Tab-separated table of C-alpha atoms in Angstrom:
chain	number	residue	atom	x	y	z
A	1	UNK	CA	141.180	110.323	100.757
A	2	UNK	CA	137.999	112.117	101.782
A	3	UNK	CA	135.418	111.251	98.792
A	4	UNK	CA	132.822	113.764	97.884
A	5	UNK	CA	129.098	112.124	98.820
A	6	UNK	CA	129.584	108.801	99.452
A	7	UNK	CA	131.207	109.286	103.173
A	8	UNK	CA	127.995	111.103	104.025
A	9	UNK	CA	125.584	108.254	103.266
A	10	UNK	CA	124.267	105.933	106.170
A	11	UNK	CA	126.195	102.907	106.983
A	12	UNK	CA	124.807	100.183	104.811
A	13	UNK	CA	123.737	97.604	107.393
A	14	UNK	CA	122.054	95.069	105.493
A	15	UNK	CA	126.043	94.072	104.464
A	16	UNK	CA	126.623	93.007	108.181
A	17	UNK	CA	123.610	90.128	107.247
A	18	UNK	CA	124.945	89.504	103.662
A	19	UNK	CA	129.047	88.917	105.110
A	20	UNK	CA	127.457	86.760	107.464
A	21	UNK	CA	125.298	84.572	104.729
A	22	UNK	CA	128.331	84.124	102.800
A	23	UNK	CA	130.480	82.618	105.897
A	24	UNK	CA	127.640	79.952	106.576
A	25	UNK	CA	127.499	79.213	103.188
A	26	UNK	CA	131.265	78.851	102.706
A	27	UNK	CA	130.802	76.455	105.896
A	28	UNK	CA	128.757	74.242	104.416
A	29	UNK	CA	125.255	75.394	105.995
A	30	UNK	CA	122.395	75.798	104.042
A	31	UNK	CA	121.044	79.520	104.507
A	32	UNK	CA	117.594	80.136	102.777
A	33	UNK	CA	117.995	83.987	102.063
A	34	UNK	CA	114.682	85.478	102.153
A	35	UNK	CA	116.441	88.688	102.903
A	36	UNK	CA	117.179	90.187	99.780
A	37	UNK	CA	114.174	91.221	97.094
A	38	UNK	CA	116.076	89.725	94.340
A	39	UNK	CA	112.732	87.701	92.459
A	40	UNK	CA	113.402	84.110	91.254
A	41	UNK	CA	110.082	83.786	88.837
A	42	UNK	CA	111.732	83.299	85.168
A	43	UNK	CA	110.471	86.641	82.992
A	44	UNK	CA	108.154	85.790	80.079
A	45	UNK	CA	109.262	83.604	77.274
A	46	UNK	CA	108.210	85.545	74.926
A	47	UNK	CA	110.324	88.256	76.444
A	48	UNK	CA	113.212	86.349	76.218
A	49	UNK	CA	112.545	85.219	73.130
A	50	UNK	CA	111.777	88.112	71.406
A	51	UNK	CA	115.537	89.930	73.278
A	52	UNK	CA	117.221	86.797	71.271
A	53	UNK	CA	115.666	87.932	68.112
A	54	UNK	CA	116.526	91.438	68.414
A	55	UNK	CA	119.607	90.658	69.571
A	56	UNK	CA	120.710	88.993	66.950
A	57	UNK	CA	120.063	91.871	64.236
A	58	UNK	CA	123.023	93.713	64.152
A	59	UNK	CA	121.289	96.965	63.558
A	60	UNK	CA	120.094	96.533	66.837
A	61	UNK	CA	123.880	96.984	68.707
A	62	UNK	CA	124.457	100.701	67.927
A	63	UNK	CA	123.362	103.471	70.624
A	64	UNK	CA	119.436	103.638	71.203
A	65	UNK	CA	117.683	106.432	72.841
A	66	UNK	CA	118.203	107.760	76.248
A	67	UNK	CA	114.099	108.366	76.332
A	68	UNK	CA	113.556	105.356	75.357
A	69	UNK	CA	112.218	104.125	71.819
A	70	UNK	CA	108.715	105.298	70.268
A	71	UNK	CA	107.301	101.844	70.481
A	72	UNK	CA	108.427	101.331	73.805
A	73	UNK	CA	106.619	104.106	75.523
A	74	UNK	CA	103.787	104.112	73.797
A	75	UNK	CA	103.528	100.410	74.934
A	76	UNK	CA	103.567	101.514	78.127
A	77	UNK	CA	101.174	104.405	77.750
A	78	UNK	CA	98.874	101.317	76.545
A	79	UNK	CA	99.378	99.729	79.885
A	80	UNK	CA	98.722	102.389	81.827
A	81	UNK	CA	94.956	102.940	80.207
A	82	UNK	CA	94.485	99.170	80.387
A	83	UNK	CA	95.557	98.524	83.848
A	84	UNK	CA	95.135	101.770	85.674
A	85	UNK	CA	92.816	104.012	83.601
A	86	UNK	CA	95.557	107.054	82.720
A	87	UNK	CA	95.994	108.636	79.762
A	88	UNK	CA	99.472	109.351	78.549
A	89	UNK	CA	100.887	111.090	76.098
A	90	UNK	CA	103.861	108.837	74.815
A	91	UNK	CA	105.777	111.819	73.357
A	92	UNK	CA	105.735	114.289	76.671
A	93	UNK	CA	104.654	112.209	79.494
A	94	UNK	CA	106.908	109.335	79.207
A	95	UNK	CA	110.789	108.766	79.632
A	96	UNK	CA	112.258	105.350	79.652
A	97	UNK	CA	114.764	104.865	82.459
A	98	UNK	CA	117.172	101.701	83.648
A	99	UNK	CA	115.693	100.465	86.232
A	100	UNK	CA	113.440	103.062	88.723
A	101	UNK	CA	116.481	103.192	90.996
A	102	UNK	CA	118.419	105.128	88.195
A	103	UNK	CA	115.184	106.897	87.409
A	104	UNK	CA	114.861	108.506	90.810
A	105	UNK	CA	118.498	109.252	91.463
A	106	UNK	CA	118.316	111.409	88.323
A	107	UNK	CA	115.276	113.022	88.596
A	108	UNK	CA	116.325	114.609	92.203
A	109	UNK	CA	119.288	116.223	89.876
A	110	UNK	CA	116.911	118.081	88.168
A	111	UNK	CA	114.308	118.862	90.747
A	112	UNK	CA	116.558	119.708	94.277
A	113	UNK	CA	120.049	121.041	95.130
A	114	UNK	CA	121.188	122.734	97.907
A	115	UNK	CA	118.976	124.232	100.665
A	116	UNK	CA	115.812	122.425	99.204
A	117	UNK	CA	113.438	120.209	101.153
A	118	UNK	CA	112.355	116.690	100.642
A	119	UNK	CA	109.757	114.937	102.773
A	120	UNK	CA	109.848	110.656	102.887
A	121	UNK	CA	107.931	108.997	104.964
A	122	UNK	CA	110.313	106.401	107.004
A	123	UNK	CA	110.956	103.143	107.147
A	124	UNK	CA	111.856	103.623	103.404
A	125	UNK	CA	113.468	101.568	100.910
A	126	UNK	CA	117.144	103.362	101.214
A	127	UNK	CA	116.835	105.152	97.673
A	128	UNK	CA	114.050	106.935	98.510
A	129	UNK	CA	116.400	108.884	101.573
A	130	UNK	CA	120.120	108.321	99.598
A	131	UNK	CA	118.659	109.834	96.113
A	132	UNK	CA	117.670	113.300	97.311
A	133	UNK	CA	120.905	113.576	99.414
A	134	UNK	CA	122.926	112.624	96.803
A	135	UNK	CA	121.650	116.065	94.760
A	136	UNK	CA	122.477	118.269	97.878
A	137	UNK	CA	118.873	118.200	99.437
A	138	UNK	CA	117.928	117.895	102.928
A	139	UNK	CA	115.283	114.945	103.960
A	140	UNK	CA	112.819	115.234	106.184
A	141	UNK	CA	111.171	112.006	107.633
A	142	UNK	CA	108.130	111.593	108.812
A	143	UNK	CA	106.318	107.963	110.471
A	144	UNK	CA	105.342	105.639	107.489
A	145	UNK	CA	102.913	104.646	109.786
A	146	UNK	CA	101.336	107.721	109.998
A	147	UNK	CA	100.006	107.877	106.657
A	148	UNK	CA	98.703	110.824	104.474
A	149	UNK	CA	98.103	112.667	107.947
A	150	UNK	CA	101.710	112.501	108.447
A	151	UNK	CA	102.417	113.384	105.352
A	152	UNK	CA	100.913	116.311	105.978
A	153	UNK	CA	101.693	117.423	108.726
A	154	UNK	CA	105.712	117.169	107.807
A	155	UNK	CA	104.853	119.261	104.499
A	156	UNK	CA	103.160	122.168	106.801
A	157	UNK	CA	106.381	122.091	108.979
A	158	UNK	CA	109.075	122.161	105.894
A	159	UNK	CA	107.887	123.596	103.187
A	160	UNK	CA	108.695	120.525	100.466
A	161	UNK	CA	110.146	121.218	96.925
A	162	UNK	CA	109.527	117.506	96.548
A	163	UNK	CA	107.687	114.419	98.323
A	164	UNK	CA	108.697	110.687	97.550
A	165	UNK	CA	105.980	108.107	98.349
A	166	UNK	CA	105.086	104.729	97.481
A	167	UNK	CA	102.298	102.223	97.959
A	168	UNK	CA	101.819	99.313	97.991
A	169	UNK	CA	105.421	100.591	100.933
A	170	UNK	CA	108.077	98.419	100.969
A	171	UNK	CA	109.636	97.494	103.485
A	172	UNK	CA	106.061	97.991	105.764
A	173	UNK	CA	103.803	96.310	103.000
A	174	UNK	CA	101.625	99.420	103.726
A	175	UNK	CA	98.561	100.220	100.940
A	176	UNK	CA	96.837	103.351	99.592
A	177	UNK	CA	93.514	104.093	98.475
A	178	UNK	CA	92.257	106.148	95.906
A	179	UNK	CA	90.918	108.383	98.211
A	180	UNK	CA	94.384	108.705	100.054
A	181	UNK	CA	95.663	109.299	96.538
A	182	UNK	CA	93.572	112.128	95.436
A	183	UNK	CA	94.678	113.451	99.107
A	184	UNK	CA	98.356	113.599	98.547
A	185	UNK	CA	98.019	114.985	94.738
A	186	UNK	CA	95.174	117.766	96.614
A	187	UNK	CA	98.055	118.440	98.756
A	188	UNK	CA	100.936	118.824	96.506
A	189	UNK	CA	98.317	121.361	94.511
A	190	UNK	CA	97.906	123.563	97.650
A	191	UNK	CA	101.510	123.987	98.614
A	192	UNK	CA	102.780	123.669	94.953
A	193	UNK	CA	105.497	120.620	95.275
A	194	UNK	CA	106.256	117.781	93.231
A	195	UNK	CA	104.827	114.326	93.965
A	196	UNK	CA	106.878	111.416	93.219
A	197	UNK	CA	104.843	108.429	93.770
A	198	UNK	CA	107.100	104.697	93.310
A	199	UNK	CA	104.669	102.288	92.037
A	200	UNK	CA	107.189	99.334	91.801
A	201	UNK	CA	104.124	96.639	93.244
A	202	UNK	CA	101.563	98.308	91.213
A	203	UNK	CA	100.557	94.919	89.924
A	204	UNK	CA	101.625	92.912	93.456
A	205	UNK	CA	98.720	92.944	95.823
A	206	UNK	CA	96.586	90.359	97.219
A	207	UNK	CA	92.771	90.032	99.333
A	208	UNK	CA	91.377	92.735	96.554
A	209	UNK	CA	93.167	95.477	97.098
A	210	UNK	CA	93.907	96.932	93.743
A	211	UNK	CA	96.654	99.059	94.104
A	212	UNK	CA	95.764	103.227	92.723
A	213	UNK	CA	98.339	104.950	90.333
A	214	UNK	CA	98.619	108.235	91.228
A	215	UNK	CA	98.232	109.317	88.179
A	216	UNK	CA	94.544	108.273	88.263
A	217	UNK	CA	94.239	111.326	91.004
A	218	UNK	CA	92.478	114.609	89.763
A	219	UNK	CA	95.239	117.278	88.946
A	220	UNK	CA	97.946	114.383	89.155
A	221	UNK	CA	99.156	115.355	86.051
A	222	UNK	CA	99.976	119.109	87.096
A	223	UNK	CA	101.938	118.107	90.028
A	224	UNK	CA	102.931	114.649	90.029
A	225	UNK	CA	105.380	112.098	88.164
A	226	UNK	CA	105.080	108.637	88.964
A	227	UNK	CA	108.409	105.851	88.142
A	228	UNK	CA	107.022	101.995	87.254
A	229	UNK	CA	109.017	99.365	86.106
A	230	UNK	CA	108.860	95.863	84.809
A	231	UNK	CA	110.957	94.511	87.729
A	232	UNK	CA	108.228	92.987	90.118
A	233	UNK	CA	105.513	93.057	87.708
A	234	UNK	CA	106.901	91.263	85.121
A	235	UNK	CA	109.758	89.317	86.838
A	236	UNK	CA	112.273	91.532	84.736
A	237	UNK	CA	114.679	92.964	87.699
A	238	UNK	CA	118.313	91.941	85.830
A	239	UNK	CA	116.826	93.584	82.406
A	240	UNK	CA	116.663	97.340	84.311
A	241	UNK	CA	113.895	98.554	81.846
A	242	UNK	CA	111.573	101.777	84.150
A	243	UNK	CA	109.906	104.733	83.117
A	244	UNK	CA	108.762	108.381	84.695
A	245	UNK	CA	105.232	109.240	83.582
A	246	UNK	CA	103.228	112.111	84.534
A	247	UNK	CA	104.027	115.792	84.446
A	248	UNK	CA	105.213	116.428	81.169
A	249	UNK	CA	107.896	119.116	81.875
A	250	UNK	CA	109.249	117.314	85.142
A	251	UNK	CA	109.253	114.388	82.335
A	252	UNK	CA	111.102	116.764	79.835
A	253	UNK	CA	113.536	117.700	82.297
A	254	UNK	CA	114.460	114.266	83.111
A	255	UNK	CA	114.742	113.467	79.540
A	256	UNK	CA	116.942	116.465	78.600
A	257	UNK	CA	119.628	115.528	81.390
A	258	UNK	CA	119.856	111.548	80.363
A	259	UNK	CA	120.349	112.642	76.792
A	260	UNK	CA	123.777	114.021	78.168
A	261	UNK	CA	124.466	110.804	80.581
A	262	UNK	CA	123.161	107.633	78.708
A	263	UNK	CA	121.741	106.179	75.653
A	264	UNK	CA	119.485	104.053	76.909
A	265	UNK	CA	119.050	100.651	78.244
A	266	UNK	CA	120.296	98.152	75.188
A	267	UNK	CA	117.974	98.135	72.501
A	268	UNK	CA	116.689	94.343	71.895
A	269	UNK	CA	116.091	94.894	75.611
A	270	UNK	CA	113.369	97.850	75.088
A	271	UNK	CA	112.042	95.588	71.815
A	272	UNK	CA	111.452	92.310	74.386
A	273	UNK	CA	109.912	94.827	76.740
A	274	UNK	CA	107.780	96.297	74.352
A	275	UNK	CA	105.814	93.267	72.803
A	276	UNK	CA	106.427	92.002	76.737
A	277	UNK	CA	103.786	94.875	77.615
A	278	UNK	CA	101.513	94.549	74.877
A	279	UNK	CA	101.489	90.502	74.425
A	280	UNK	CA	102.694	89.472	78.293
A	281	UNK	CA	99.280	91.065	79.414
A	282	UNK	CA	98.604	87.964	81.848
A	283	UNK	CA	101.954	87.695	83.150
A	284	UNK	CA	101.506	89.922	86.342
A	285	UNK	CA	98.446	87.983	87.527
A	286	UNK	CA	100.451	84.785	87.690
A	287	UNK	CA	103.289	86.589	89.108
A	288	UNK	CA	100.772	87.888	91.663
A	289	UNK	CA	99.382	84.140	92.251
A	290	UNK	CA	102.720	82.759	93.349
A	291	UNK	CA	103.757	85.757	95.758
A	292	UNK	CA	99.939	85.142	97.570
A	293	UNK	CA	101.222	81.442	97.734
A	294	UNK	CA	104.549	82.094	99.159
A	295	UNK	CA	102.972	84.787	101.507
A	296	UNK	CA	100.418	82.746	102.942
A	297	UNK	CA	102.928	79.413	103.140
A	298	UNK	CA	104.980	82.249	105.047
A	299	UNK	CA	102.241	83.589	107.625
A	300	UNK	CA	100.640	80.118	108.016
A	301	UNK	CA	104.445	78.700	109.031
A	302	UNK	CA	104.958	81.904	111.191
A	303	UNK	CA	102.015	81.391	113.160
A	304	UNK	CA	102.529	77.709	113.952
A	305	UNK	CA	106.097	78.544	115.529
A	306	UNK	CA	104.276	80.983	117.746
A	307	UNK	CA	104.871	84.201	115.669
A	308	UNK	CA	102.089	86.040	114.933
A	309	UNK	CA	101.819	88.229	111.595
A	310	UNK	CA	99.496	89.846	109.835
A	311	UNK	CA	99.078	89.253	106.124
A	312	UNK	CA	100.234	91.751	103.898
A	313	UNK	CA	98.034	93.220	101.362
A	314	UNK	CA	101.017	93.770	98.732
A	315	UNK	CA	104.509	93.910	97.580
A	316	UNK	CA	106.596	90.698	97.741
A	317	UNK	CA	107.536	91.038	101.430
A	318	UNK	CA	106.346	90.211	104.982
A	319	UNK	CA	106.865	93.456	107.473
A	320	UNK	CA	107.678	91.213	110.954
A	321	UNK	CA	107.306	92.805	114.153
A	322	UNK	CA	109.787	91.103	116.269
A	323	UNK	CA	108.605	88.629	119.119
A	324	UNK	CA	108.450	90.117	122.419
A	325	UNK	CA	111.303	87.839	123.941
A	326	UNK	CA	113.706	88.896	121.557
A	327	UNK	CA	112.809	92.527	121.300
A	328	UNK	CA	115.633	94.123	123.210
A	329	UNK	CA	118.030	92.666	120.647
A	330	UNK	CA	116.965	95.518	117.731
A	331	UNK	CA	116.157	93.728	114.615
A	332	UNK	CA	120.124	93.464	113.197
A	333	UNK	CA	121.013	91.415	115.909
A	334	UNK	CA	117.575	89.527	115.707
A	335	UNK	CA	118.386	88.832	112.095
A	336	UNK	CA	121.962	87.845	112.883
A	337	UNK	CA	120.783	85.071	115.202
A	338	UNK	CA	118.075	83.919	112.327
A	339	UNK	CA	120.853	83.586	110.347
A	340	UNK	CA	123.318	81.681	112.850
A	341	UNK	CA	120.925	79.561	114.541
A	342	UNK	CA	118.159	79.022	112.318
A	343	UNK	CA	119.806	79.237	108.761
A	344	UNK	CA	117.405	82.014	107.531
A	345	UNK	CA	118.845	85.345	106.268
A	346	UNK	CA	115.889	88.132	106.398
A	347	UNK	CA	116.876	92.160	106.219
A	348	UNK	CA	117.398	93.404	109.733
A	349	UNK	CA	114.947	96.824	109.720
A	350	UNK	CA	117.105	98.868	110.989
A	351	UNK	CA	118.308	99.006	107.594
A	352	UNK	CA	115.226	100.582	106.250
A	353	UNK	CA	115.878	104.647	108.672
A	354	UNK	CA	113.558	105.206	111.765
A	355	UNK	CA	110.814	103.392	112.896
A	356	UNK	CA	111.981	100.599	111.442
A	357	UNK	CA	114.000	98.350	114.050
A	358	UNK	CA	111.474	96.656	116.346
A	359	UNK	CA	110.903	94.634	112.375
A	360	UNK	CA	112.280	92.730	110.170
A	361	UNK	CA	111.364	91.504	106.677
A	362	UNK	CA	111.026	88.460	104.543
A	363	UNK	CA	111.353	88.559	101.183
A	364	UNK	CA	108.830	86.108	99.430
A	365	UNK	CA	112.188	84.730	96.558
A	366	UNK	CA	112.098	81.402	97.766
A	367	UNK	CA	109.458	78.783	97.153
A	368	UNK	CA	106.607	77.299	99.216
A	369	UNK	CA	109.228	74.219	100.081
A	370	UNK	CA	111.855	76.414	100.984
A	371	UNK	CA	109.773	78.764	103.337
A	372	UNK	CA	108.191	75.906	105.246
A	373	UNK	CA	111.938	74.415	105.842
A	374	UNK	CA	112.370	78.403	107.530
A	375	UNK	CA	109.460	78.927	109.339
A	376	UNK	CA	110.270	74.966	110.488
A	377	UNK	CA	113.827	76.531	111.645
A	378	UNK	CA	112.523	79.388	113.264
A	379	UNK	CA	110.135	77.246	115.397
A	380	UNK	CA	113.071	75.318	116.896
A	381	UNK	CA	114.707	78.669	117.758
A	382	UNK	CA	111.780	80.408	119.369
A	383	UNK	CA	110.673	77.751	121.474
């Protein structure tokens, strides 16, 4: 049977890696996986506590709100002033959503169909291509590595309804400033498309960089919505608790279609979130501390086996060029021979669209131990 989308989406290569894992494993070998993003800090106590609590009230159990509960978004309209100086307005500007990923799949349903235009810069994290393709629209890529000037240049060729960045950029680790910023949201102004700006490692960034929302921009609120969640900052990726903020009727829009899909992420779950944001206020920092930790226990091992990398400046991830000896194998077979004869599993990134093969990426889920065993591997292999 021919299915309707699905047959069209890219071939999901980072399953080759994963099948691969699992048949080591099931051998007996022991595979550090610092290939999938999948973070192994504990969330906040209180967080947990407070989801037993509310959890436990039986008034709690019943439907909640697909928007998400007052309390909830104006906690996180309170975060946003604290951390990144933006005003919100709980009632218009915010929508609760479970997880970003489900937040961005839905808002391409209301913003592109058929015959629209969406420009993301590439290597991506998959979502950011799959999502607007999944609501009929074509995607145009342009070189992450180009930056804002690439940006541009792809939105003077196609004419955009929509454009889907994110910094601090996974998989490349690249970072914005608030200069580049108020140059996308000056763009979007002039040719009058919608600027979708994932800040998942808003609070993830190391060396003093100080990651911009792009809602700080001037005019950001007439042309831009911006999805955060409490994944990376707040160790919280199994709870799927996001939000859209920003525009207000790009919000509204989003808001009216969930009322007719969900009700909401499971209400003790938005409670523990909510006192999470407005008692948990440290909690990022520390995250923060242990990713530098891991990342520099990461570079330092790197460079002692011979492999040269240069630090990242945020998200949880390393972006690898591959050494020159082994470049001719493209970065899925590179990661399949990490994984057979140095028991490390990274993402090949190939994985990630164009431009992204001659990499590959660690993900920083395993602790400073752990990481020197790999990098202690990977010496024996490349030499």
């Amino acid at each position: 049977m021919k299915f309707r989308r699905i047959d069209d989406l890219p071939p999901y290569v980072f399953a080759t890696v994963d099948q691969l894992k699992r048949e080591l494993r099931r051998d007996g070998r022991d595979v550090i996986d610092l290939g999938f993003g999948n973070p192994d800090i504990p969330s906040p106590e209180i967080a947990v506590e407070k989801l037993r609590e509310a959890a436990l009230n039986p008034r709690n159990h019943r439907y909640s709100v697909s928007r998400g509960i007052e309390q909830l978004r104006r906690a996180v309209t309170e975060h946003y002033a604290r951390s990144f100086g933006v005003t919100l307005d709980p009632e218009t500007q915010v929508a609760s959503t479970i997880g970003a990923k489900e937040g961005l799949a839905h808002l391409m349903w209301v913003l592109v169909e058929d015959g629209d235009c969406v420009v993301v810069p590439t290597p991506a994290y998959p979502i950011h291509r799959v999502a607007p393709r999944l609501a009929g629209a074509t995607v145009v890529t342009t070189p992450a590595g180009g930056g804002i000037d690439a940006v541009a240049e792809a939105v003077q060729e196609s004419r955009p309804r929509v454009v889907i960045v994110s910094f601090p950029h996974n998989p490349t680790t690249a970072v914005a400033t608030r200069d580049d910023m108020q140059r996308l949201v000056d763009l979007a102004r002039e040719h009058e498309f919608v600027l979708v700006h994932d800040f998942a490692y808003a609070d993830i960034a190391f060396d003093g960089h100080e990651p911009p929302s792009i809602l700080a921009a001037d005019g950001a609120h007439e042309c831009a919505v911006e999805l955060y969640s409490l994944t990376k900052s707040f160790s919280m990726a199994g709870w799927r608790v996001g939000f859209v903020l920003g525009r207000a009727d790009v919000v509204g829009a989003l808001a009216k279609l969930k009322s007719y899909l969900d009700y909401g992420t499971f209400q003790p779950i938005q409670i523990a979130s909510t006192v999470t944001l407005r008692e948990a206020q440290e909690y990022p920092a520390e995250v923060c501390g242990i990713y530098k930790s891991r990342r520099d226990t990461l570079i330092a091992g790197l460079g002692r086996a011979g492999w040269n990398v240069e630090p990242p400046r945020g998200t949880m991830f390393v972006w690898a060029p591959i050494p020159e000896r082994f470049q001719e194998l493209g970065s899925l077979e590179f990661a399949l021979r990490l994984a057979r004869d140095a028991n490390v599993a990274v993402s090949p990134g190939i994985g990630f669209g164009d431009g992204g093969d001659g990499h590959v990426r660690f993900a920083l889920v395993e602790n400073e131990q752990r990481i020197g065993q790999a990098t202690r591997a990977i010496k024996r292999l490349l030499h």
